[in-house]
Coordinates of N, CA and C in Angstrom, one line a residue:
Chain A
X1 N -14.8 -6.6 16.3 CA -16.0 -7.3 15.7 C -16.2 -6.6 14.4
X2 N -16.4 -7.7 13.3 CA -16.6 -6.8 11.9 C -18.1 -6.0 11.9
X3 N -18.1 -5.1 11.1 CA -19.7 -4.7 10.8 C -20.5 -6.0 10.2
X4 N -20.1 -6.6 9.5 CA -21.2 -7.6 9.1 C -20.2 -9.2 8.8
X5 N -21.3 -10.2 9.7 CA -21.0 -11.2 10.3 C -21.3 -12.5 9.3
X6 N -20.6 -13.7 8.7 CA -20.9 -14.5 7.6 C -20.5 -15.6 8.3
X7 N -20.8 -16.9 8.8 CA -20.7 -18.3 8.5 C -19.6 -18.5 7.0
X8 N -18.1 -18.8 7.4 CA -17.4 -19.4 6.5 C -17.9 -20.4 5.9
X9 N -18.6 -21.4 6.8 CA -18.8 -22.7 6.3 C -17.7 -23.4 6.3
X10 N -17.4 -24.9 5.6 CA -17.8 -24.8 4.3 C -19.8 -25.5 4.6
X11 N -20.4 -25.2 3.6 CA -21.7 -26.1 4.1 C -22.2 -26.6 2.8
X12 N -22.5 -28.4 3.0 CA -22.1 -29.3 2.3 C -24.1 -29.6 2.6
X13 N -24.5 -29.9 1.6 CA -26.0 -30.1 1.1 C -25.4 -31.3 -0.4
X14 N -26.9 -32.1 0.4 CA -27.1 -33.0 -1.3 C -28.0 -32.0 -2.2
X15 N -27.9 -32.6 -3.8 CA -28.4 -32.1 -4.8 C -29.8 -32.1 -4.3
X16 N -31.2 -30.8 -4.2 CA -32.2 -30.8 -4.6 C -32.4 -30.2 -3.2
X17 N -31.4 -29.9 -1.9 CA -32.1 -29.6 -0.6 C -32.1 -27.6 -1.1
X18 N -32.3 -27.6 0.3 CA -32.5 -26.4 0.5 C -31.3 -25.4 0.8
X19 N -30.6 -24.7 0.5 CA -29.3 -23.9 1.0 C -29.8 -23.2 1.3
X20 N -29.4 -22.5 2.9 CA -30.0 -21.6 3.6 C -28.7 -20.7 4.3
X21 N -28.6 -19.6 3.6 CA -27.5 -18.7 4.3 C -28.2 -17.2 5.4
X22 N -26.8 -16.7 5.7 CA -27.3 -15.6 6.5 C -26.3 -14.8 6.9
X23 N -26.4 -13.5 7.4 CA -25.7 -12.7 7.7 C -26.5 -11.7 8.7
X24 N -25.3 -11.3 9.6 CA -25.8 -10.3 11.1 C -25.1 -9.3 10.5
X25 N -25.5 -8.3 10.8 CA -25.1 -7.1 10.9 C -25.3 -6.1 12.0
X26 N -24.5 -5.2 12.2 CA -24.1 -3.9 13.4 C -24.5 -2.6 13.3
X27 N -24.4 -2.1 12.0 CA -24.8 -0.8 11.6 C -27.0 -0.3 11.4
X28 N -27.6 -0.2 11.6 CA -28.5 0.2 11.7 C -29.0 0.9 10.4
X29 N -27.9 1.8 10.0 CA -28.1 2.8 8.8 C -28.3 2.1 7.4
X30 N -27.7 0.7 7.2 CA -27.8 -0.1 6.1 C -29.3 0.0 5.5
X31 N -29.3 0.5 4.4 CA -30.8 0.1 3.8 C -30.7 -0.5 2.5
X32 N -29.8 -0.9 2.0 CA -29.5 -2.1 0.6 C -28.6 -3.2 1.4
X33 N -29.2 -4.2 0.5 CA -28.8 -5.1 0.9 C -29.0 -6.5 -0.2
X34 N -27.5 -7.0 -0.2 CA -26.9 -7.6 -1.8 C -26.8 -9.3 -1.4
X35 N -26.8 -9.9 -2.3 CA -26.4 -11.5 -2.5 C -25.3 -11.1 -3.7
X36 N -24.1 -11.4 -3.4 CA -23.5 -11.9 -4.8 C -22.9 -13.5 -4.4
X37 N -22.7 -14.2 -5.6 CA -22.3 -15.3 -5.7 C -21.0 -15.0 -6.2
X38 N -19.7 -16.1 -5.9 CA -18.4 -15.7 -6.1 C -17.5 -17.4 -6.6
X39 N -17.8 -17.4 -7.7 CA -16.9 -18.8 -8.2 C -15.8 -18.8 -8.1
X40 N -15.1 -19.7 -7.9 CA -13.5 -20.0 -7.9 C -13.0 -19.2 -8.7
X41 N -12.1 -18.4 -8.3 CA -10.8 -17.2 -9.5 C -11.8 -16.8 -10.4
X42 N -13.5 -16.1 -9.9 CA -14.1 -15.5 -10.8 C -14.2 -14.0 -10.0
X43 N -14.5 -12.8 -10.7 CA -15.4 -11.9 -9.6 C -16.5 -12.4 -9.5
X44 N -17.2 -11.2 -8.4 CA -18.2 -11.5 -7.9 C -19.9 -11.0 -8.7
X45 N -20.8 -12.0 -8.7 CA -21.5 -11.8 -9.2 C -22.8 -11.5 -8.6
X46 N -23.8 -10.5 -8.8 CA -25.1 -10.3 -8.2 C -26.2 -11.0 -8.4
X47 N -26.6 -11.8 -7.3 CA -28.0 -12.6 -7.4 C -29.3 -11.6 -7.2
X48 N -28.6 -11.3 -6.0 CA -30.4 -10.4 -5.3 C -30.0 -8.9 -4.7
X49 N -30.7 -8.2 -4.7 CA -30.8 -6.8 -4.4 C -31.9 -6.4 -3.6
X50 N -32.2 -6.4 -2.5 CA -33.0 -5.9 -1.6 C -33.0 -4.5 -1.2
X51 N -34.3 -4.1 -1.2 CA -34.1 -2.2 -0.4 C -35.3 -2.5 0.7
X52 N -34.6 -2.4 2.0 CA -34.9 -2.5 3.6 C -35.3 -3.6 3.8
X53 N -36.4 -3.7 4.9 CA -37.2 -4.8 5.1 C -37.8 -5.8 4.1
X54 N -38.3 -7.1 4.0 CA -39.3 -7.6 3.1 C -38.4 -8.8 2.5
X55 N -39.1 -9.6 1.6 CA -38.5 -10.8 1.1 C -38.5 -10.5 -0.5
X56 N -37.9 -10.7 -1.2 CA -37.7 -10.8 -2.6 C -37.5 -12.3 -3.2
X57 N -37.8 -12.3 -4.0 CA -38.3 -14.2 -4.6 C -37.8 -14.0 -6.4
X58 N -36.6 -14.7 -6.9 CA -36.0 -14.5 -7.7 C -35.9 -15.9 -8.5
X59 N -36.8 -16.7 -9.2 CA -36.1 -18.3 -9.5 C -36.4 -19.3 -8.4
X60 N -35.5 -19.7 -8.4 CA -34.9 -20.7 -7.3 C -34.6 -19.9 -5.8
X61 N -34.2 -18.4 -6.0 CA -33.5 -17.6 -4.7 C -34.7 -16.8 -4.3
X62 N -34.6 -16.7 -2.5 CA -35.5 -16.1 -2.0 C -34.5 -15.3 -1.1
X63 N -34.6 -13.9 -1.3 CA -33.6 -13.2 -0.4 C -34.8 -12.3 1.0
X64 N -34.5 -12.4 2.1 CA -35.2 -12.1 3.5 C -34.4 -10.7 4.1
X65 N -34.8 -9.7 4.5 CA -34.3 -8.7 5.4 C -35.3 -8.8 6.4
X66 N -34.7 -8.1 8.0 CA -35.5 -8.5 8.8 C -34.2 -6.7 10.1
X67 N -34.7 -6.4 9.5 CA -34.3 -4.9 9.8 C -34.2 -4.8 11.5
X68 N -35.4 -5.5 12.3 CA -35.2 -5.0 13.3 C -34.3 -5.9 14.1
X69 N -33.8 -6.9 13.8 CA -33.4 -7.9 13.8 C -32.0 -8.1 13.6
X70 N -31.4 -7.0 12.5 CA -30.3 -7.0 11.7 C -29.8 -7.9 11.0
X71 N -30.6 -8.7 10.7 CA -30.3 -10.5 9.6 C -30.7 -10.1 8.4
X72 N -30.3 -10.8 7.3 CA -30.4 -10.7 6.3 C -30.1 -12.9 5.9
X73 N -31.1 -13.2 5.2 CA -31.0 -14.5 4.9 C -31.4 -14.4 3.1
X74 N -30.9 -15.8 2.8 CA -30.4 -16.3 1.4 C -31.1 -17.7 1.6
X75 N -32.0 -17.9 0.3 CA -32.2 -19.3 0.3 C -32.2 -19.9 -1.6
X76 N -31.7 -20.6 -1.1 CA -31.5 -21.7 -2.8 C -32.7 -22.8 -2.9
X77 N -33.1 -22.7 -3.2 CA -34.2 -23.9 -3.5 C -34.0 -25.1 -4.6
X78 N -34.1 -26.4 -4.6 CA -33.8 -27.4 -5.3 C -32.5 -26.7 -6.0
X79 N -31.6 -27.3 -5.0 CA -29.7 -26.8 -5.1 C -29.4 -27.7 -6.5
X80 N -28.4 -27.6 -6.5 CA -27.8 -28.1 -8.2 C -26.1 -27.9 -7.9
X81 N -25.4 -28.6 -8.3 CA -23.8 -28.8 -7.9 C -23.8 -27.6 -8.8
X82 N -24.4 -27.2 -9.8 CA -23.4 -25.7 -10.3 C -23.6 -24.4 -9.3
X83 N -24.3 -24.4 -8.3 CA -24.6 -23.7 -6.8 C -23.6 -23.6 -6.3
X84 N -22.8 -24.5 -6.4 CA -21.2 -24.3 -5.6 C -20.2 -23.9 -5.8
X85 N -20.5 -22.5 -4.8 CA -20.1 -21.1 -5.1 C -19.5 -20.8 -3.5
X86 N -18.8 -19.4 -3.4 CA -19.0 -18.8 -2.2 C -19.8 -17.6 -2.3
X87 N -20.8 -17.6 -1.7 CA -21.9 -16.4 -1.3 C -21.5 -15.5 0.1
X88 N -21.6 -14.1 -0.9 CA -21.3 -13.2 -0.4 C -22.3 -12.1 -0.2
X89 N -22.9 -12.0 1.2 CA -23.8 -10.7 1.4 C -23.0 -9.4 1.0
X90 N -23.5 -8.3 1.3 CA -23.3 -6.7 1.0 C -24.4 -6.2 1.3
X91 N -23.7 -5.2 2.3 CA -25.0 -4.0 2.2 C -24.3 -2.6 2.4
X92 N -25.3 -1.6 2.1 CA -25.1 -0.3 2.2 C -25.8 0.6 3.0
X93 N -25.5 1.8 3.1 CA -26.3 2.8 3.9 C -26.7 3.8 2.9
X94 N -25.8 3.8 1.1 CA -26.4 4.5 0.0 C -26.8 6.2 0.7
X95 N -26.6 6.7 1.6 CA -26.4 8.2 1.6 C -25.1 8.6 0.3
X96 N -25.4 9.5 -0.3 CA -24.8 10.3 -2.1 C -23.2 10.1 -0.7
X97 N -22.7 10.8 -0.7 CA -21.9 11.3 0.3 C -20.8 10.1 0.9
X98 N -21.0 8.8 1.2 CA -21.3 7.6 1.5 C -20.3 6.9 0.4
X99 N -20.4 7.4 -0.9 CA -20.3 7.0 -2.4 C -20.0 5.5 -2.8
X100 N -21.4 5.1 -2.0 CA -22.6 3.7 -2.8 C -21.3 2.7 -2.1
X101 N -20.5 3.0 -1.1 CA -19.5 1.9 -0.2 C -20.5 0.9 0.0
X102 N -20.0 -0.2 -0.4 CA -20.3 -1.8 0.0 C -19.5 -2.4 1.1
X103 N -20.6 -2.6 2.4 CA -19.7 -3.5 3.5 C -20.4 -5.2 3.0
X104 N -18.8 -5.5 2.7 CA -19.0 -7.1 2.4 C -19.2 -8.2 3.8
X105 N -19.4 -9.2 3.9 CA -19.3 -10.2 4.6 C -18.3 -10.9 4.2
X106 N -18.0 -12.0 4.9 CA -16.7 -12.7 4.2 C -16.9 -14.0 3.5
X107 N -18.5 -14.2 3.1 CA -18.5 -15.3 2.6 C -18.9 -16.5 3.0
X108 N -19.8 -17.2 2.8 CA -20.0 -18.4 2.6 C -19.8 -19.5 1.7
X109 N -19.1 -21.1 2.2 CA -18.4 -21.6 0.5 C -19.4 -22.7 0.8
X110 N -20.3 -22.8 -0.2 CA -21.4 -23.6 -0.2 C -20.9 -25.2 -1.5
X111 N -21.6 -26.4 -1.2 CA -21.1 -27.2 -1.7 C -22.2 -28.1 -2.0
X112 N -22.6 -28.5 -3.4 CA -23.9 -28.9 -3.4 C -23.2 -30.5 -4.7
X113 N -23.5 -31.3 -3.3 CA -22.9 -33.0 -3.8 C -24.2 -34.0 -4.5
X114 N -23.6 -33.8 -5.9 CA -24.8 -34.5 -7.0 C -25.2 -36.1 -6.2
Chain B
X1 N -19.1 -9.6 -25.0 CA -17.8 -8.5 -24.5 C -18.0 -8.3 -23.0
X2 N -16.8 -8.6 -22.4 CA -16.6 -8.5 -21.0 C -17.2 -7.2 -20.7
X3 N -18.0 -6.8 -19.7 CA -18.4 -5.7 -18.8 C -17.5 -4.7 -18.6
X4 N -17.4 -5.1 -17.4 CA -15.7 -5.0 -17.0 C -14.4 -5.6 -16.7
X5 N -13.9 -4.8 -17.4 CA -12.7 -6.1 -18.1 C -11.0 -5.3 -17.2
X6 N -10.3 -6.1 -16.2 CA -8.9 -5.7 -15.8 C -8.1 -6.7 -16.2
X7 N -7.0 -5.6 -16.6 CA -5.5 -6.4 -16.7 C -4.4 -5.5 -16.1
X8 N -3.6 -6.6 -15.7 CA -3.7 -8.1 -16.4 C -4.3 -9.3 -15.2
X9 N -4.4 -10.1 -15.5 CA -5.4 -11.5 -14.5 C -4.4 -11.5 -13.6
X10 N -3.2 -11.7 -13.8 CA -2.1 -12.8 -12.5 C -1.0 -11.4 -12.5
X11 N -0.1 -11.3 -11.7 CA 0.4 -10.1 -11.6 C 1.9 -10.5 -10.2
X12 N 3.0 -11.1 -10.9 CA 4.2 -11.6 -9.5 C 5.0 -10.8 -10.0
X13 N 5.1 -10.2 -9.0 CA 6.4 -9.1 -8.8 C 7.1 -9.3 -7.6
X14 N 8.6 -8.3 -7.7 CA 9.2 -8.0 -6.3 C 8.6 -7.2 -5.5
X15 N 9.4 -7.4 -4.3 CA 8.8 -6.4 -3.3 C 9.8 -5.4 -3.8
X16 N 8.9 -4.4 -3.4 CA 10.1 -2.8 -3.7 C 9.4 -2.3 -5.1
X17 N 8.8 -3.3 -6.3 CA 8.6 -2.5 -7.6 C 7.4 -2.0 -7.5
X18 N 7.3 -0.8 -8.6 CA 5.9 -0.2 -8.9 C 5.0 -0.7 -10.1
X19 N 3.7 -1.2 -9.6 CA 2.8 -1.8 -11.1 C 1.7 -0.9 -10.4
X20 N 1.1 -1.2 -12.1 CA -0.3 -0.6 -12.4 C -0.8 -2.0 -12.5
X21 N -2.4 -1.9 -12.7 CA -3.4 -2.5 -13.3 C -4.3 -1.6 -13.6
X22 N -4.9 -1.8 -14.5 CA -5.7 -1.3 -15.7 C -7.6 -1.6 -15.5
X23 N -8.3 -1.0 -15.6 CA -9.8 -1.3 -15.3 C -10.3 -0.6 -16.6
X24 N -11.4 -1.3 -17.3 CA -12.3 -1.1 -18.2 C -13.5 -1.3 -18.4
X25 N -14.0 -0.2 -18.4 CA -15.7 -0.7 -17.8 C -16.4 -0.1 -19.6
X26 N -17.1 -1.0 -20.6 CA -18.1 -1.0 -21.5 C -19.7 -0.6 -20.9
X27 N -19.9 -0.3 -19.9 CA -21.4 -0.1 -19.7 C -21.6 1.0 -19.5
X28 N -21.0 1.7 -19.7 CA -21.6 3.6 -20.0 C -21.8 3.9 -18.5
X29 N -21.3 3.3 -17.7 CA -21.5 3.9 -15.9 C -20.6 4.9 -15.6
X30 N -20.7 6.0 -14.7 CA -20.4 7.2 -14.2 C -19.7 7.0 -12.9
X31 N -19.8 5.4 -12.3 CA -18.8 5.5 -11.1 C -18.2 4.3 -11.4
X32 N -17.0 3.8 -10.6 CA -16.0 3.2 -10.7 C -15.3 2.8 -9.7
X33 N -14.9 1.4 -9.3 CA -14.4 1.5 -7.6 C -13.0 0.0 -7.7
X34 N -12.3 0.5 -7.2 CA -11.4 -0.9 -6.6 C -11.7 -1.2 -5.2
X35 N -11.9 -2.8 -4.9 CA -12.1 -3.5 -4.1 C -10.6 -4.3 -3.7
X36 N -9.8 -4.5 -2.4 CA -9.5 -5.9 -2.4 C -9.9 -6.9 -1.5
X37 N -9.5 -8.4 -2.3 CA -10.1 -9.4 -1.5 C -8.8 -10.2 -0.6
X38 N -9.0 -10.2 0.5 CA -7.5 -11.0 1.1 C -7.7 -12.3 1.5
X39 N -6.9 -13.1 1.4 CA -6.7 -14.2 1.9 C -8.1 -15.1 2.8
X40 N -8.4 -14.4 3.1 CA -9.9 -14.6 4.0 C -11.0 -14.6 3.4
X41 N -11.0 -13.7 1.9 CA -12.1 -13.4 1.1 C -13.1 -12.1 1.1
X42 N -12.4 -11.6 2.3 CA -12.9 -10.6 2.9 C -13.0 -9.7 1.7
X43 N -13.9 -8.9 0.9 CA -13.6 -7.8 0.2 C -13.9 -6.7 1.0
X44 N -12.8 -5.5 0.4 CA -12.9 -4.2 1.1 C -12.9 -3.4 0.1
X45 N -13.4 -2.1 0.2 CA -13.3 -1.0 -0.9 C -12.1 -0.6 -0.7
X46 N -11.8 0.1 -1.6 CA -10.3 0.9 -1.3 C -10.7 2.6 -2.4
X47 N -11.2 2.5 -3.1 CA -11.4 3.8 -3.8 C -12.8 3.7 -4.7
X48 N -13.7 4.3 -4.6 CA -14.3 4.9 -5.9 C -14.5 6.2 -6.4
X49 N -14.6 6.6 -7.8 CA -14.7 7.4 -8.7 C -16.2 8.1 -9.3
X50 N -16.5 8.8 -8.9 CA -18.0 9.5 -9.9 C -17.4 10.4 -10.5
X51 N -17.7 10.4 -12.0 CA -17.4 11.1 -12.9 C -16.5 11.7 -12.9
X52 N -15.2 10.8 -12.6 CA -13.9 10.8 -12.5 C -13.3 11.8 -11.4
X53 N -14.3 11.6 -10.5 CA -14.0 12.8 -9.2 C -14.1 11.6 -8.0
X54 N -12.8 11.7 -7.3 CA -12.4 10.7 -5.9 C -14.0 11.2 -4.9
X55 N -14.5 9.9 -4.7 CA -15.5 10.0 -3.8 C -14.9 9.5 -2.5
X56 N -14.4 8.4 -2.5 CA -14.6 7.4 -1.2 C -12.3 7.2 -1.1
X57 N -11.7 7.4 -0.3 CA -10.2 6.8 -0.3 C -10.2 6.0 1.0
X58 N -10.6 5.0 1.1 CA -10.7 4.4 2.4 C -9.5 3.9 3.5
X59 N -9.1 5.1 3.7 CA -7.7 4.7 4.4 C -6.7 3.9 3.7
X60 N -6.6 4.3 3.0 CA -5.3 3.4 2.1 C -4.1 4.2 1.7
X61 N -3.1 2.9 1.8 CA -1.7 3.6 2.1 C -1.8 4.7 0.9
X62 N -1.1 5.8 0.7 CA -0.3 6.6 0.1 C 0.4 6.1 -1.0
X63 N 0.9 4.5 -1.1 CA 1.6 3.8 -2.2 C 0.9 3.4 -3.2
X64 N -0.8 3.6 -2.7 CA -2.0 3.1 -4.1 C -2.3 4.4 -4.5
X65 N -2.1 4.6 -5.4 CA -3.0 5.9 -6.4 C -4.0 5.6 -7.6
X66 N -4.8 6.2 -7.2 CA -5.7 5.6 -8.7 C -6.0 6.7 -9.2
X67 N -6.4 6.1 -10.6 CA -6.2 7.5 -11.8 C -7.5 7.0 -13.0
X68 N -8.0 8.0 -13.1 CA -9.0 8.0 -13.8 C -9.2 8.7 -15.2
X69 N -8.9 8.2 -15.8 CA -8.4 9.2 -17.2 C -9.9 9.9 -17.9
X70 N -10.8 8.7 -17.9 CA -11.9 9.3 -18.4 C -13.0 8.3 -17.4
X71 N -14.1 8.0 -18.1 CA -15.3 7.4 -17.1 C -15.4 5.8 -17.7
X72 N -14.9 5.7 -18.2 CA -14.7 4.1 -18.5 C -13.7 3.4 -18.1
X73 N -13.0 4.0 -17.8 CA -11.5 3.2 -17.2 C -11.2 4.4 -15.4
X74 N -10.4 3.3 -14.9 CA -10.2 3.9 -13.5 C -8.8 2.7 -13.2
X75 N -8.0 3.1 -13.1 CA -6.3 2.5 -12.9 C -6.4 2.6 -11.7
X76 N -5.1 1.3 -11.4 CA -4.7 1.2 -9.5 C -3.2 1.1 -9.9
X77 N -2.6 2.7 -9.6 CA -0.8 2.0 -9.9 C -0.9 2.3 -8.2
X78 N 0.6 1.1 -8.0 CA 0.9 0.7 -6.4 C 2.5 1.0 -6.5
X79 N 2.8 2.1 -5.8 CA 4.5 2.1 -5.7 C 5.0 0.8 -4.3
X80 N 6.6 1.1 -4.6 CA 7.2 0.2 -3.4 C 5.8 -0.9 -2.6
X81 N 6.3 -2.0 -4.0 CA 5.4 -2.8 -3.2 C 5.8 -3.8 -2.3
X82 N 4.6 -4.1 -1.3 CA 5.1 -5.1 0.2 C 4.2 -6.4 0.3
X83 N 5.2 -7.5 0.4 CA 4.7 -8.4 0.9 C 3.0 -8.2 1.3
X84 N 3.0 -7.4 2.1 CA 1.3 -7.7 2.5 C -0.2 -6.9 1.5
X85 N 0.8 -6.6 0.1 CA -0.3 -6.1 -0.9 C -0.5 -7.4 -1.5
X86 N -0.3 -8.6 -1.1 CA -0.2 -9.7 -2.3 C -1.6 -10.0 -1.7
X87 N -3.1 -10.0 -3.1 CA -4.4 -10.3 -2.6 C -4.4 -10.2 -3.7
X88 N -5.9 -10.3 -4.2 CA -6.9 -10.5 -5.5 C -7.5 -8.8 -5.2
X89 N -7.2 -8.1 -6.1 CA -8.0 -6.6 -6.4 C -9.1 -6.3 -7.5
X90 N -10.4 -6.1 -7.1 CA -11.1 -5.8 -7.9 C -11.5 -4.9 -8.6
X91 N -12.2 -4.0 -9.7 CA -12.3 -3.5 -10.1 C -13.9 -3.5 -10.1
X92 N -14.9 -2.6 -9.8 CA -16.2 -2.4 -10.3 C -17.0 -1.2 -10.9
X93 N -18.2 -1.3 -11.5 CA -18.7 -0.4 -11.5 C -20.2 -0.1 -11.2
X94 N -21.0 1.2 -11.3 CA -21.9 1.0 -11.2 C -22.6 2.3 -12.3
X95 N -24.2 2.2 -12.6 CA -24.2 3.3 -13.5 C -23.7 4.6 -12.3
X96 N -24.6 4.9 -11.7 CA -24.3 6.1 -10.5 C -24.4 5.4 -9.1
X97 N -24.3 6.6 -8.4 CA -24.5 6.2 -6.8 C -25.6 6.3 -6.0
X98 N -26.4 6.6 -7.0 CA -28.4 6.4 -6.6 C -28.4 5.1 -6.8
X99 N -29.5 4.7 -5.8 CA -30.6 3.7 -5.9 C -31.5 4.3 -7.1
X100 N -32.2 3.2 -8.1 CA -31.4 1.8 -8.0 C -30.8 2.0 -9.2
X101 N -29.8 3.0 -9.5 CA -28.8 2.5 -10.6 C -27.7 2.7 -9.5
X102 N -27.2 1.8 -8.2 CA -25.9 2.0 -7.6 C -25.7 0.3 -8.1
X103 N -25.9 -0.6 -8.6 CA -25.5 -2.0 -8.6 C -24.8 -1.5 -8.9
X104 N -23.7 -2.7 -8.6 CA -22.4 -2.7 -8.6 C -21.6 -4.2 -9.6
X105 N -21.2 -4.1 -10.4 CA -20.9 -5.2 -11.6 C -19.1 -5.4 -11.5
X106 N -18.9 -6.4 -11.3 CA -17.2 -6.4 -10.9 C -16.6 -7.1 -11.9
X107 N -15.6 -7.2 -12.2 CA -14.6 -7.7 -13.3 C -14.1 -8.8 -12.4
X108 N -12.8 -9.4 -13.4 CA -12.7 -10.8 -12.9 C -11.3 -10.8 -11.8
X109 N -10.9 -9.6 -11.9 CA -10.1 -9.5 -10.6 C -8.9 -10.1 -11.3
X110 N -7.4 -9.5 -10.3 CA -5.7 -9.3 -10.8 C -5.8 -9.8 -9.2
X111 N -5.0 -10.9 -9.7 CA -4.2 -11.8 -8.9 C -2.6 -11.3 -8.4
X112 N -2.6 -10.9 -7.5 CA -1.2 -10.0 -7.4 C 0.1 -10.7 -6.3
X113 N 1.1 -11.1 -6.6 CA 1.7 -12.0 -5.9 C 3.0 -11.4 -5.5
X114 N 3.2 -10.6 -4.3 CA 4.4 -10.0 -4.0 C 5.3 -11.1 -3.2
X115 N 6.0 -11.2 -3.6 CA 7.8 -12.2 -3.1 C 8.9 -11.7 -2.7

């Protein structure tokens, strides 16, 4: 079983709904915790940055941790076909020692039909 | 100006030869890391660099070496290469390995195609 768990998808929404992702996780020690978005033959890019518990509200993006729980959720609000990306959680445990290792998820390929 | 910038993009070679790829990072950051992504999408670390000192070698074969000449560049040469290196390899950086300068900013990634 991997350390942290992603819905492949693919998951197909009309323009303007709500995209709602998520990720489980195993390790306990995790206290960062990342959104990147990942376009076709692009790298990966950073939406949101979370440190532990609590919700962060970015635009359109609302990123959720839920520690005791070990979830981490992603939401898009009034989606837009340029949204259609694959979304990639990450998180860390950030001990110096550790050196700032990112456990990825494998992705979500999200699809937002004008 | 690209961030961080690797070459080359596409990369087909034989199995058996030795290549580099090249990493360049413009943002004055102090750590440096290769990622690969396989077929699944899965990304994995494979190495990072603080201040050009090996932090992290995550179990990886002996045929990846990376080299760090100074703090803005960090190289992935691969000897005797094999069929199952053929993935998309990243390149990132971050200012340091504190919160919160550990973000991490990735380049557009070397498409590597062993045959």
């Amino acid at each position: 079983q991997k350390e942290v768990e992603q819905d492949p998808g693919p998951l197909s929404v009309p323009e303007g709904a709500i995209v709602s992702l998520n990720c489980t996780y195993s390790n306990s020690a995790f206290q960062y915790f990342m959104w990147y978005r990942q376009y076709s033959r692009k790298g990966p890019e950073l939406l949101m940055y979370t440190y532990s518990s609590g919700n962060k509200e970015d635009g359109r993006f609302t990123a959720q941790v839920d520690k005791s729980s070990k979830y981490i959720s992603l939401f898009i609000r009034d989606s837009q076909p340029s949204d259609s990306a694959t979304y990639l959680c990450a998180m860390s445990d950030l001990i110096k020692a550790a050196g700032n290792k990112l456990t990825f998820g494998g992705g979500t390929r999200v699809l937002v039909k004008p | 100006d690209t961030a961080v910038s690797q070459t080359p993009k596409y990369l087909v070679t034989q199995m058996g030869n030795d290549k580099s790829i090249k990493c360049e990072q413009n943002l004055g950051h102090d750590t440096m890391y290769w990622y690969k992504q396989d077929s699944k999408k899965f990304l994995k670390i494979m190495f990072s660099y603080n201040n050009k000192e090996l932090i992290i070698n995550e179990t990886v074969p002996n045929r990846f070496s990376p080299k760090s000449p100074d703090k803005a560049h960090l190289n992935l040469h691969i000897n005797s290469l094999e069929l199952g290196d053929s993935a998309v390899y990243f390149c990132a950086s971050s200012q340091d390995l504190q919160h919160p300068r550990n973000i991490q900013y990735f380049g557009a990634g070397t498409r590597l195609s062993v045959l």
